[in-house]
mmCIF file of C-alpha atoms in Angstrom:
data_model
loop_
_atom_site.group_PDB
_atom_site.id
_atom_site.type_symbol
_atom_site.label_atom_id
_atom_site.label_comp_id
_atom_site.label_asym_id
_atom_site.label_seq_id
_atom_site.Cartn_x
_atom_site.Cartn_y
_atom_site.Cartn_z
ATOM 1 C CA MET A 1259 30.122 1.867 50.210
ATOM 2 C CA SER A 1260 27.831 3.848 47.896
ATOM 3 C CA THR A 1261 26.760 2.006 44.772
ATOM 4 C CA TYR A 1262 25.859 5.183 42.870
ATOM 5 C CA THR A 1263 28.434 7.354 41.185
ATOM 6 C CA THR A 1264 28.041 10.807 39.676
ATOM 7 C CA ASP A 1265 31.509 11.092 38.184
ATOM 8 C CA LYS A 1266 31.716 8.056 35.881
ATOM 9 C CA ALA A 1267 29.850 6.710 32.918
ATOM 10 C CA SER A 1268 29.021 3.040 32.803
ATOM 11 C CA PRO A 1269 31.823 0.658 31.840
ATOM 12 C CA PHE A 1270 29.873 -0.360 28.750
ATOM 13 C CA THR A 1271 29.551 3.284 27.686
ATOM 14 C CA ARG A 1272 33.329 3.606 27.897
ATOM 15 C CA ALA A 1273 33.686 0.570 25.633
ATOM 16 C CA VAL A 1274 31.259 2.028 23.090
ATOM 17 C CA ILE A 1275 33.091 5.364 22.985
ATOM 18 C CA SER A 1276 36.509 3.782 22.545
ATOM 19 C CA SER A 1277 35.092 1.532 19.796
ATOM 20 C CA MET A 1278 33.652 4.473 17.873
ATOM 21 C CA ARG A 1279 36.915 6.369 18.185
ATOM 22 C CA LYS A 1280 38.822 3.384 16.812
ATOM 23 C CA LEU A 1281 36.528 3.169 13.823
ATOM 24 C CA TYR A 1282 36.040 6.895 13.229
ATOM 25 C CA PRO A 1283 38.625 9.059 15.025
ATOM 26 C CA GLU A 1284 37.301 12.482 15.918
ATOM 27 C CA ALA A 1285 40.401 13.952 14.238
ATOM 28 C CA LEU A 1286 38.792 13.048 10.895
ATOM 29 C CA ALA A 1287 35.820 15.354 11.516
ATOM 30 C CA ASP A 1288 35.502 18.837 10.085
ATOM 31 C CA LYS A 1289 35.925 20.857 13.255
ATOM 32 C CA SER A 1290 35.329 24.141 11.408
ATOM 33 C CA PHE A 1291 31.629 23.597 12.062
ATOM 34 C CA ASP A 1292 31.053 20.096 13.414
ATOM 35 C CA ASN A 1293 30.534 18.955 17.008
ATOM 36 C CA THR A 1294 31.500 15.311 17.211
ATOM 37 C CA GLY A 1295 32.257 13.042 20.143
ATOM 38 C CA LEU A 1296 30.579 12.340 23.477
ATOM 39 C CA LEU A 1297 27.767 14.887 23.750
ATOM 40 C CA LEU A 1298 25.947 13.478 26.776
ATOM 41 C CA GLU A 1299 27.704 11.424 29.453
ATOM 42 C CA ALA A 1300 25.125 9.922 31.755
ATOM 43 C CA PRO A 1301 26.255 8.904 35.254
ATOM 44 C CA PHE A 1302 26.227 5.202 36.003
ATOM 45 C CA ASP A 1303 23.851 3.679 38.529
ATOM 46 C CA PRO A 1304 24.747 -0.029 38.795
ATOM 47 C CA ILE A 1305 21.530 -0.807 40.646
ATOM 48 C CA ARG A 1306 19.403 0.634 37.833
ATOM 49 C CA ARG A 1307 21.741 -0.046 34.935
ATOM 50 C CA GLN A 1308 20.803 -0.178 31.284
ATOM 51 C CA MET A 1309 21.178 -3.067 28.885
ATOM 52 C CA ASN A 1310 24.528 -3.581 27.146
ATOM 53 C CA SER A 1311 23.018 -2.246 23.945
ATOM 54 C CA VAL A 1312 23.574 0.581 21.465
ATOM 55 C CA LEU A 1313 20.892 2.271 19.387
ATOM 56 C CA LEU A 1314 22.057 3.696 16.054
ATOM 57 C CA THR A 1315 20.182 6.635 14.545
ATOM 58 C CA ILE A 1316 20.759 9.481 12.133
ATOM 59 C CA ASP A 1317 18.724 12.018 14.118
ATOM 60 C CA LEU A 1318 17.999 11.980 17.836
ATOM 61 C CA THR A 1319 14.332 12.960 17.821
ATOM 62 C CA LYS A 1320 11.769 12.660 20.614
ATOM 63 C CA ALA A 1321 10.527 9.435 19.017
ATOM 64 C CA VAL A 1322 14.047 7.955 19.000
ATOM 65 C CA ALA A 1323 14.615 9.043 22.616
ATOM 66 C CA ASP A 1324 11.369 7.311 23.596
ATOM 67 C CA GLU A 1325 12.554 4.207 21.768
ATOM 68 C CA ALA A 1326 15.936 4.187 23.545
ATOM 69 C CA ILE A 1327 14.297 4.638 26.945
ATOM 70 C CA GLU A 1328 11.802 1.854 26.293
ATOM 71 C CA ARG A 1329 14.562 -0.482 25.107
ATOM 72 C CA LYS A 1330 16.793 0.484 28.073
ATOM 73 C CA ASP A 1331 19.753 1.113 25.774
ATOM 74 C CA CYS A 1332 23.022 2.228 27.305
ATOM 75 C CA VAL A 1333 24.188 4.505 24.483
ATOM 76 C CA VAL A 1334 22.571 6.260 21.537
ATOM 77 C CA VAL A 1335 24.988 6.768 18.657
ATOM 78 C CA ALA A 1336 23.378 9.654 16.750
ATOM 79 C CA TYR A 1337 25.129 10.460 13.474
ATOM 80 C CA HIS A 1338 23.945 14.082 13.533
ATOM 81 C CA PRO A 1339 24.985 16.014 16.660
ATOM 82 C CA ILE A 1340 21.969 17.009 18.734
ATOM 83 C CA ILE A 1341 24.156 19.776 20.211
ATOM 84 C CA PHE A 1342 25.776 21.970 17.549
ATOM 85 C CA ARG A 1343 26.369 25.211 19.412
ATOM 86 C CA GLY A 1344 27.049 26.213 22.988
ATOM 87 C CA LEU A 1345 24.096 26.009 25.366
ATOM 88 C CA LYS A 1346 23.347 28.686 27.937
ATOM 89 C CA SER A 1347 20.689 26.603 29.628
ATOM 90 C CA LEU A 1348 19.088 23.154 29.622
ATOM 91 C CA THR A 1349 15.321 23.278 30.016
ATOM 92 C CA LEU A 1350 12.306 21.142 29.252
ATOM 93 C CA ALA A 1351 10.859 23.918 27.081
ATOM 94 C CA ASP A 1352 13.211 23.015 24.231
ATOM 95 C CA SER A 1353 12.306 19.680 22.606
ATOM 96 C CA GLN A 1354 15.903 18.656 21.912
ATOM 97 C CA GLN A 1355 17.087 19.622 25.386
ATOM 98 C CA GLN A 1356 14.093 17.762 26.793
ATOM 99 C CA SER A 1357 15.269 14.600 25.030
ATOM 100 C CA LEU A 1358 18.787 15.026 26.428
ATOM 101 C CA LEU A 1359 17.507 15.548 29.985
ATOM 102 C CA ARG A 1360 15.226 12.522 29.771
ATOM 103 C CA LEU A 1361 18.037 10.338 28.449
ATOM 104 C CA ALA A 1362 20.419 11.520 31.203
ATOM 105 C CA LEU A 1363 17.781 10.724 33.817
ATOM 106 C CA GLU A 1364 17.576 7.174 32.457
ATOM 107 C CA GLY A 1365 21.368 6.751 32.383
ATOM 108 C CA ILE A 1366 21.645 6.802 28.569
ATOM 109 C CA SER A 1367 24.639 8.540 26.983
ATOM 110 C CA VAL A 1368 24.814 10.093 23.495
ATOM 111 C CA TYR A 1369 27.748 9.956 21.080
ATOM 112 C CA SER A 1370 27.920 11.649 17.657
ATOM 113 C CA PRO A 1371 30.514 10.773 14.971
ATOM 114 C CA HIS A 1372 29.051 12.812 12.051
ATOM 115 C CA THR A 1373 31.722 13.985 9.570
ATOM 116 C CA ALA A 1374 34.288 11.544 10.950
ATOM 117 C CA VAL A 1375 32.109 8.839 9.371
ATOM 118 C CA ASP A 1376 31.935 10.832 6.134
ATOM 119 C CA ALA A 1377 35.716 11.076 5.865
ATOM 120 C CA ALA A 1378 36.831 7.622 7.004
ATOM 121 C CA PRO A 1379 38.016 5.128 4.389
ATOM 122 C CA GLY A 1380 35.166 2.645 4.079
ATOM 123 C CA GLY A 1381 32.870 5.258 5.600
ATOM 124 C CA LEU A 1382 29.793 6.983 4.318
ATOM 125 C CA ALA A 1383 31.303 8.529 1.186
ATOM 126 C CA ASP A 1384 32.737 5.189 0.084
ATOM 127 C CA TRP A 1385 29.405 3.463 0.794
ATOM 128 C CA LEU A 1386 27.610 5.845 -1.563
ATOM 129 C CA ALA A 1387 30.390 5.378 -4.125
ATOM 130 C CA ASP A 1388 30.005 1.599 -3.830
ATOM 131 C CA ILE A 1389 26.298 1.947 -4.651
ATOM 132 C CA VAL A 1390 26.858 4.104 -7.728
ATOM 133 C CA THR A 1391 29.531 1.697 -8.984
ATOM 134 C CA GLY A 1392 27.497 -1.393 -8.177
ATOM 135 C CA HIS A 1393 26.025 -3.710 -10.768
ATOM 136 C CA LEU A 1394 22.570 -5.221 -11.179
ATOM 137 C CA PRO A 1395 22.001 -8.533 -12.967
ATOM 138 C CA SER A 1396 22.370 -8.293 -16.750
ATOM 139 C CA PRO A 1397 20.631 -6.813 -18.516
ATOM 140 C CA GLU A 1398 20.469 -3.952 -16.056
ATOM 141 C CA PRO A 1399 16.926 -2.549 -15.664
ATOM 142 C CA THR A 1400 16.193 0.428 -17.867
ATOM 143 C CA THR A 1401 14.403 3.386 -16.302
ATOM 144 C CA HIS A 1402 12.056 5.349 -18.554
ATOM 145 C CA THR A 1403 10.568 8.766 -17.925
ATOM 146 C CA ALA A 1404 6.835 9.304 -18.306
ATOM 147 C CA GLN A 1405 5.691 10.185 -21.792
ATOM 148 C CA GLN A 1406 3.444 13.136 -22.495
ATOM 149 C CA GLY A 1407 -0.271 12.352 -22.663
ATOM 150 C CA LYS A 1408 -1.783 10.715 -25.745
ATOM 151 C CA ALA A 1409 -4.703 12.205 -27.628
ATOM 152 C CA GLU A 1410 -7.244 10.709 -25.257
ATOM 153 C CA ASP A 1411 -5.450 12.371 -22.356
ATOM 154 C CA THR A 1412 -5.851 15.853 -23.784
ATOM 155 C CA ILE A 1413 -8.571 18.447 -23.706
ATOM 156 C CA PRO A 1414 -9.088 21.349 -26.072
ATOM 157 C CA GLU A 1415 -7.894 24.749 -24.995
ATOM 158 C CA ASP A 1416 -11.492 25.980 -25.253
ATOM 159 C CA GLU A 1417 -12.809 23.610 -22.580
ATOM 160 C CA GLU A 1418 -12.924 24.311 -18.879
ATOM 161 C CA VAL A 1419 -12.338 21.746 -16.190
ATOM 162 C CA ASN A 1420 -14.816 21.223 -13.397
ATOM 163 C CA GLU A 1421 -12.545 21.070 -10.348
ATOM 164 C CA THR A 1422 -15.114 19.035 -8.417
ATOM 165 C CA SER A 1423 -15.911 16.318 -10.943
ATOM 166 C CA GLY A 1424 -12.741 16.492 -13.002
ATOM 167 C CA THR A 1425 -14.770 16.623 -16.226
ATOM 168 C CA ALA A 1426 -14.349 19.039 -19.086
ATOM 169 C CA THR A 1427 -17.152 21.257 -20.375
ATOM 170 C CA PRO A 1428 -17.020 23.330 -23.562
ATOM 171 C CA THR A 1429 -17.115 27.093 -23.330
ATOM 172 C CA GLU A 1430 -19.206 29.163 -25.729
ATOM 173 C CA GLN A 1431 -17.346 30.422 -28.798
ATOM 174 C CA PRO A 1432 -18.267 32.372 -31.910
ATOM 175 C CA PRO A 1433 -19.249 29.820 -34.590
ATOM 176 C CA ASP A 1434 -16.590 31.002 -37.025
ATOM 177 C CA GLU A 1435 -13.680 30.829 -34.567
ATOM 178 C CA LYS A 1436 -11.129 28.199 -35.473
ATOM 179 C CA LYS A 1437 -10.757 25.251 -33.146
ATOM 180 C CA LYS A 1438 -7.765 25.712 -30.914
ATOM 181 C CA PRO A 1439 -5.012 23.073 -30.667
ATOM 182 C CA LEU A 1440 -5.126 20.419 -28.011
ATOM 183 C CA ARG A 1441 -3.133 20.931 -24.826
ATOM 184 C CA PRO A 1442 -1.960 18.222 -22.401
ATOM 185 C CA ARG A 1443 -4.625 17.188 -19.972
ATOM 186 C CA MET A 1444 -3.432 16.653 -16.421
ATOM 187 C CA ALA A 1445 -5.313 14.137 -14.315
ATOM 188 C CA MET A 1446 -7.874 15.724 -12.033
ATOM 189 C CA GLN A 1447 -8.089 12.936 -9.450
ATOM 190 C CA ARG A 1448 -7.113 14.107 -6.015
ATOM 191 C CA THR A 1449 -6.086 10.786 -4.461
ATOM 192 C CA TYR A 1450 -2.586 10.737 -2.979
ATOM 193 C CA SER A 1451 -0.703 8.011 -1.167
ATOM 194 C CA SER A 1452 0.418 8.355 2.415
ATOM 195 C CA PRO A 1453 3.990 9.659 2.716
ATOM 196 C CA THR A 1454 6.467 6.930 1.829
ATOM 197 C CA TYR A 1455 10.053 6.566 3.000
ATOM 198 C CA PRO A 1456 12.957 4.271 2.128
ATOM 199 C CA ARG A 1457 12.945 1.043 4.088
ATOM 200 C CA HIS A 1458 14.218 1.529 7.639
ATOM 201 C CA HIS A 1459 16.834 -1.152 7.158
ATOM 202 C CA PRO A 1460 17.956 -1.807 3.610
ATOM 203 C CA VAL A 1461 19.013 -5.426 3.618
ATOM 204 C CA ASP A 1462 22.701 -6.212 3.460
ATOM 205 C CA ALA A 1463 24.253 -5.821 0.040
ATOM 206 C CA SER A 1464 25.134 -9.530 0.101
ATOM 207 C CA LYS A 1465 21.395 -10.319 0.178
ATOM 208 C CA THR A 1466 20.357 -7.995 -2.660
ATOM 209 C CA ASP A 1467 20.789 -8.161 -6.402
ATOM 210 C CA LEU A 1468 23.099 -5.134 -6.274
ATOM 211 C CA ASN A 1469 26.747 -6.135 -6.403
ATOM 212 C CA PRO A 1470 28.482 -3.065 -4.917
ATOM 213 C CA SER A 1471 31.602 -1.528 -6.428
ATOM 214 C CA SER A 1472 31.716 -4.041 -9.275
ATOM 215 C CA VAL A 1473 31.719 -1.717 -12.297
ATOM 216 C CA LYS A 1474 35.272 -0.829 -13.308
ATOM 217 C CA HIS A 1475 36.221 2.634 -12.167
ATOM 218 C CA THR A 1476 38.710 4.720 -10.243
ATOM 219 C CA ARG A 1477 37.862 6.913 -7.278
ATOM 220 C CA SER A 1478 39.642 9.709 -5.481
ATOM 221 C CA VAL A 1479 39.028 11.861 -2.420
ATOM 222 C CA ILE A 1480 37.681 15.327 -3.168
ATOM 223 C CA SER A 1481 38.816 17.037 0.054
ATOM 224 C CA PRO A 1482 41.576 15.007 1.769
ATOM 225 C CA VAL A 1483 42.064 14.839 5.540
ATOM 226 C CA MET A 1484 45.735 14.417 6.333
ATOM 227 C CA GLY A 1485 47.755 13.446 9.377
ATOM 228 C CA VAL A 1486 45.548 10.824 11.038
ATOM 229 C CA GLU A 1487 47.705 7.741 11.518
ATOM 230 C CA GLY A 1488 46.209 4.582 10.125
ATOM 231 C CA PHE A 1489 43.629 6.484 8.083
ATOM 232 C CA GLU A 1490 45.541 7.329 4.959
ATOM 233 C CA GLY A 1491 43.192 8.100 2.093
ATOM 234 C CA ALA A 1492 40.628 9.744 4.371
ATOM 235 C CA GLY A 1493 38.688 12.789 3.297
ATOM 236 C CA MET A 1494 35.346 14.290 2.371
ATOM 237 C CA GLY A 1495 33.553 13.294 -0.813
ATOM 238 C CA ARG A 1496 34.552 10.981 -3.631
ATOM 239 C CA LEU A 1497 35.086 11.556 -7.334
ATOM 240 C CA ILE A 1498 34.318 8.479 -9.411
ATOM 241 C CA THR A 1499 35.580 7.985 -12.957
ATOM 242 C CA PHE A 1500 34.106 5.022 -14.837
ATOM 243 C CA ASN A 1501 36.258 3.176 -17.347
ATOM 244 C CA GLU A 1502 33.272 3.321 -19.705
ATOM 245 C CA ARG A 1503 30.337 5.708 -19.787
ATOM 246 C CA GLN A 1504 27.271 4.536 -17.883
ATOM 247 C CA PRO A 1505 23.633 5.285 -18.793
ATOM 248 C CA LEU A 1506 22.097 7.621 -16.229
ATOM 249 C CA THR A 1507 19.086 5.309 -16.125
ATOM 250 C CA HIS A 1508 21.319 2.496 -14.834
ATOM 251 C CA LEU A 1509 22.712 4.722 -12.082
ATOM 252 C CA VAL A 1510 19.174 5.660 -11.036
ATOM 253 C CA GLU A 1511 18.345 1.968 -10.633
ATOM 254 C CA ARG A 1512 21.515 1.230 -8.665
ATOM 255 C CA ILE A 1513 20.887 4.113 -6.282
ATOM 256 C CA ALA A 1514 17.272 3.068 -5.749
ATOM 257 C CA HIS A 1515 18.350 -0.479 -4.877
ATOM 258 C CA GLY A 1516 21.196 0.678 -2.659
ATOM 259 C CA VAL A 1517 19.378 3.179 -0.434
ATOM 260 C CA GLY A 1518 16.250 1.217 0.389
ATOM 261 C CA SER A 1519 14.009 1.416 -2.692
ATOM 262 C CA PRO A 1520 12.387 4.816 -2.176
ATOM 263 C CA LYS A 1521 9.265 5.546 -4.230
ATOM 264 C CA GLY A 1522 11.100 8.401 -5.843
ATOM 265 C CA PHE A 1523 13.832 11.001 -5.484
ATOM 266 C CA PRO A 1524 14.710 14.312 -7.176
ATOM 267 C CA LEU A 1525 16.629 14.225 -10.445
ATOM 268 C CA ALA A 1526 17.808 17.300 -12.353
ATOM 269 C CA ILE A 1527 19.098 17.274 -15.926
ATOM 270 C CA PRO A 1528 20.006 20.075 -18.324
ATOM 271 C CA GLN A 1529 17.082 21.575 -20.212
ATOM 272 C CA GLY A 1530 16.640 20.200 -23.691
ATOM 273 C CA LYS A 1531 17.996 16.791 -22.676
ATOM 274 C CA GLN A 1532 16.251 13.456 -22.129
ATOM 275 C CA VAL A 1533 17.055 11.268 -19.126
ATOM 276 C CA GLU A 1534 17.500 8.275 -21.425
ATOM 277 C CA ASP A 1535 20.089 10.173 -23.463
ATOM 278 C CA MET A 1536 22.410 11.057 -20.579
ATOM 279 C CA GLN A 1537 25.682 9.127 -20.390
ATOM 280 C CA ILE A 1538 27.781 9.458 -17.226
ATOM 281 C CA ARG A 1539 31.562 9.131 -17.039
ATOM 282 C CA THR A 1540 32.254 10.969 -13.755
ATOM 283 C CA VAL A 1541 30.284 11.238 -10.510
ATOM 284 C CA GLY A 1542 30.872 13.533 -7.548
ATOM 285 C CA VAL A 1543 29.568 11.981 -4.324
ATOM 286 C CA SER A 1544 28.887 13.542 -0.928
ATOM 287 C CA ALA A 1545 26.415 12.631 1.810
ATOM 288 C CA GLY A 1546 24.031 15.130 3.388
ATOM 289 C CA SER A 1547 24.251 18.738 2.180
ATOM 290 C CA GLY A 1548 26.845 18.283 -0.518
ATOM 291 C CA HIS A 1549 27.412 21.758 -1.923
ATOM 292 C CA SER A 1550 30.399 22.658 0.245
ATOM 293 C CA ILE A 1551 32.194 19.509 -0.971
ATOM 294 C CA LEU A 1552 30.933 19.336 -4.566
ATOM 295 C CA LYS A 1553 31.155 22.991 -5.559
ATOM 296 C CA GLY A 1554 33.710 23.347 -8.308
ATOM 297 C CA VAL A 1555 33.833 19.580 -8.958
ATOM 298 C CA GLU A 1556 33.741 18.894 -12.688
ATOM 299 C CA ALA A 1557 31.582 15.785 -12.881
ATOM 300 C CA ASP A 1558 28.778 14.636 -15.169
ATOM 301 C CA LEU A 1559 26.616 13.744 -12.163
ATOM 302 C CA LEU A 1560 26.458 15.157 -8.643
ATOM 303 C CA PHE A 1561 25.035 12.606 -6.175
ATOM 304 C CA THR A 1562 24.234 13.893 -2.686
ATOM 305 C CA GLY A 1563 21.572 14.260 -0.027
ATOM 306 C CA GLU A 1564 20.440 17.759 -0.905
ATOM 307 C CA LEU A 1565 21.297 20.879 -2.887
ATOM 308 C CA SER A 1566 19.495 24.187 -2.821
ATOM 309 C CA HIS A 1567 17.431 25.348 -5.783
ATOM 310 C CA HIS A 1568 20.110 27.739 -7.005
ATOM 311 C CA GLU A 1569 22.921 25.214 -6.506
ATOM 312 C CA ALA A 1570 21.085 22.591 -8.567
ATOM 313 C CA LEU A 1571 20.170 25.169 -11.213
ATOM 314 C CA ALA A 1572 23.785 26.279 -11.528
ATOM 315 C CA ALA A 1573 24.850 22.643 -12.002
ATOM 316 C CA THR A 1574 22.324 21.895 -14.755
ATOM 317 C CA GLU A 1575 23.185 25.153 -16.512
ATOM 318 C CA LYS A 1576 26.753 23.834 -16.738
ATOM 319 C CA GLY A 1577 25.480 20.607 -18.282
ATOM 320 C CA GLN A 1578 25.652 18.502 -15.109
ATOM 321 C CA CYS A 1579 23.004 16.128 -13.772
ATOM 322 C CA VAL A 1580 22.007 16.048 -10.110
ATOM 323 C CA ILE A 1581 20.502 13.282 -7.961
ATOM 324 C CA THR A 1582 19.459 14.087 -4.392
ATOM 325 C CA LEU A 1583 17.765 11.778 -1.900
ATOM 326 C CA PHE A 1584 16.568 14.178 0.809
ATOM 327 C CA HIS A 1585 19.310 14.886 3.309
ATOM 328 C CA SER A 1586 19.340 11.928 5.685
ATOM 329 C CA ASN A 1587 18.253 9.328 3.118
ATOM 330 C CA SER A 1588 21.795 9.575 1.777
ATOM 331 C CA GLU A 1589 23.089 8.535 5.210
ATOM 332 C CA ARG A 1590 20.595 6.231 6.940
ATOM 333 C CA GLY A 1591 21.262 3.057 4.982
ATOM 334 C CA TYR A 1592 24.899 3.092 6.085
ATOM 335 C CA LEU A 1593 23.866 2.375 9.668
ATOM 336 C CA SER A 1594 22.308 -0.983 8.868
ATOM 337 C CA SER A 1595 24.444 -1.894 5.858
ATOM 338 C CA VAL A 1596 27.850 -1.152 7.402
ATOM 339 C CA LEU A 1597 28.060 0.477 10.830
ATOM 340 C CA ARG A 1598 25.990 -2.030 12.801
ATOM 341 C CA ASP A 1599 28.269 -4.967 11.994
ATOM 342 C CA LYS A 1600 31.508 -2.974 12.176
ATOM 343 C CA LEU A 1601 30.655 -1.568 15.602
ATOM 344 C CA THR A 1602 29.475 -4.954 16.894
ATOM 345 C CA ASN A 1603 32.766 -6.620 15.989
ATOM 346 C CA VAL A 1604 34.984 -3.921 17.506
ATOM 347 C CA LEU A 1605 32.747 -3.449 20.548
ATOM 348 C CA GLN A 1606 32.889 -7.116 21.488
ATOM 349 C CA GLU A 1607 36.664 -6.853 21.775
ATOM 350 C CA GLU A 1608 36.585 -3.497 23.546
ATOM 351 C CA TRP A 1609 33.975 -4.642 26.057
ATOM 352 C CA GLU A 1610 36.119 -7.643 26.957
ATOM 353 C CA ARG A 1611 39.092 -5.336 27.526
ATOM 354 C CA VAL A 1612 37.120 -2.819 29.620
ATOM 355 C CA ARG A 1613 35.559 -5.546 31.757
ATOM 356 C CA LYS A 1614 38.971 -6.894 32.712
ATOM 357 C CA GLU A 1615 40.342 -3.405 33.282
ATOM 358 C CA VAL A 1616 37.492 -2.438 35.634
ATOM 359 C CA ALA A 1617 37.615 -5.734 37.517
ATOM 360 C CA GLU A 1618 41.343 -5.389 38.163
ATOM 361 C CA ALA A 1619 41.432 -1.690 39.017
ATOM 362 C CA GLU A 1620 38.449 -1.162 41.313
ATOM 363 C CA GLU A 1621 36.981 -2.597 44.482
ATOM 364 C CA LEU A 1622 33.582 -3.598 43.240
ATOM 365 C CA THR A 1623 30.237 -3.954 44.946
ATOM 366 C CA SER A 1624 28.047 -6.864 43.957
ATOM 367 C CA GLU A 1625 26.125 -4.592 41.576
ATOM 368 C CA TRP A 1626 29.322 -3.505 39.809
ATOM 369 C CA GLU A 1627 30.436 -7.125 39.624
ATOM 370 C CA ASP A 1628 27.167 -8.021 37.913
ATOM 371 C CA ALA A 1629 27.700 -5.195 35.427
ATOM 372 C CA VAL A 1630 31.173 -6.276 34.354
ATOM 373 C CA LYS A 1631 30.247 -9.956 34.285
ATOM 374 C CA ASP A 1632 27.577 -9.291 31.683
ATOM 375 C CA ASP A 1633 29.239 -10.146 28.365
ATOM 376 C CA ASP A 1634 26.244 -9.293 26.172
ATOM 377 C CA VAL A 1635 26.773 -6.860 23.293
ATOM 378 C CA LEU A 1636 23.904 -5.671 21.104
ATOM 379 C CA VAL A 1637 23.923 -3.001 18.386
ATOM 380 C CA GLU A 1638 20.621 -2.165 16.686
ATOM 381 C CA CYS A 1639 19.253 0.489 14.315
ATOM 382 C CA SER A 1640 16.377 2.695 15.351
ATOM 383 C CA GLN A 1641 12.947 1.779 14.027
ATOM 384 C CA GLN A 1642 11.704 5.353 14.556
ATOM 385 C CA ASP A 1643 14.447 7.250 12.760
ATOM 386 C CA ARG A 1644 13.469 8.689 9.364
ATOM 387 C CA ASP A 1645 13.917 11.755 7.219
ATOM 388 C CA PRO A 1646 11.389 14.534 7.886
ATOM 389 C CA PHE A 1647 10.326 14.347 4.227
ATOM 390 C CA GLY A 1648 8.377 11.492 2.696
ATOM 391 C CA VAL A 1649 7.086 11.180 -0.864
ATOM 392 C CA VAL A 1650 3.354 11.374 -1.583
ATOM 393 C CA ILE A 1651 2.297 9.872 -4.883
ATOM 394 C CA LEU A 1652 -0.702 10.858 -6.984
ATOM 395 C CA GLU A 1653 -2.718 7.689 -7.479
ATOM 396 C CA SER A 1654 -5.274 6.700 -10.170
ATOM 397 C CA SER A 1655 -3.842 9.195 -12.614
ATOM 398 C CA LYS A 1656 -3.225 8.665 -16.324
ATOM 399 C CA GLN A 1657 -0.531 11.314 -16.254
ATOM 400 C CA GLU A 1658 1.339 12.305 -13.115
ATOM 401 C CA GLY A 1659 3.287 15.227 -14.473
ATOM 402 C CA LYS A 1660 5.246 16.642 -17.343
ATOM 403 C CA PRO A 1661 8.258 14.565 -18.433
ATOM 404 C CA LEU A 1662 11.666 16.182 -18.106
ATOM 405 C CA ARG A 1663 12.915 17.740 -21.335
#
């Protein structure tokens, strides 16, 4: 009897897929553009089988594929689909197709849940809402914007700056010309940090000083998804209404704590306003590229992964504030904070069921018997997964930029 099959995935892969579908049914996804589900089904070789392990990632990059192969994972659960449109060929010339071919060769399957996770109750949108409505120990930290340079940080308009040394030298002027007013002096040092990213694995909320979803509020779904049994209340985006107005500075601190303490993230406020002056009663929340969900939402603050220049400008012109995190930084923390434990718990039950089902239904070789006897279950988050964008910080500078006004 042959021990190699080309028409079946591994039993453990089947358990992973059924677990993901229990947690995040594909019917919740936005099929108008999305491509969720099993994207790569690798054939099972019981002689050269993978570990009973799952690697969670937002993006399936070459670095993540290398990681999965080295770890001998059985399944990669990639939040973003690596296949969005129909393929006319699979070749090694394309980096993404190369990753898929290499994973298939190693017997590693790929599953993508994407917008099904966004829409599910207790999914990604609710996780972001929990962060915004969390509470830090009293008194909550107060965030201040940088103040414009003091007198010693200014240079006269009639001085030139030596770009090499960073020093100012006077220019020649007629003796009777009035002295021009001082203008802000920007630091001339050219020392920047290496790109920084949020922590790979923000620690569980229970181990941080952020108490999620503890500030009194109501929340509703912005774009409901109907007709999925057992998932009432599902839908894209959340609209949060606080019982009492919240300082924007407090929300900035909560978000920073909740998504892995990034060194910084973009914040837009209406011109003529100060960050410290902004009071927030309503928040529109959407992970990733939020415009399609948040457009038309009347909220004091829009909190999402990214908006285009013109989308953010239109919001601030209407008096709204905007916080973006870079696209995948609004999603990555969910893997370690929520999905890892949820999938582990469901998968342990599903793997027990599949093992019994396979043992009873098939005549097994010794290699297959070894596979279904293995009761190990491991779900881990990728160490290589990160957003393409990091933040570089100007160091040794008295003034890093112009404060928002």
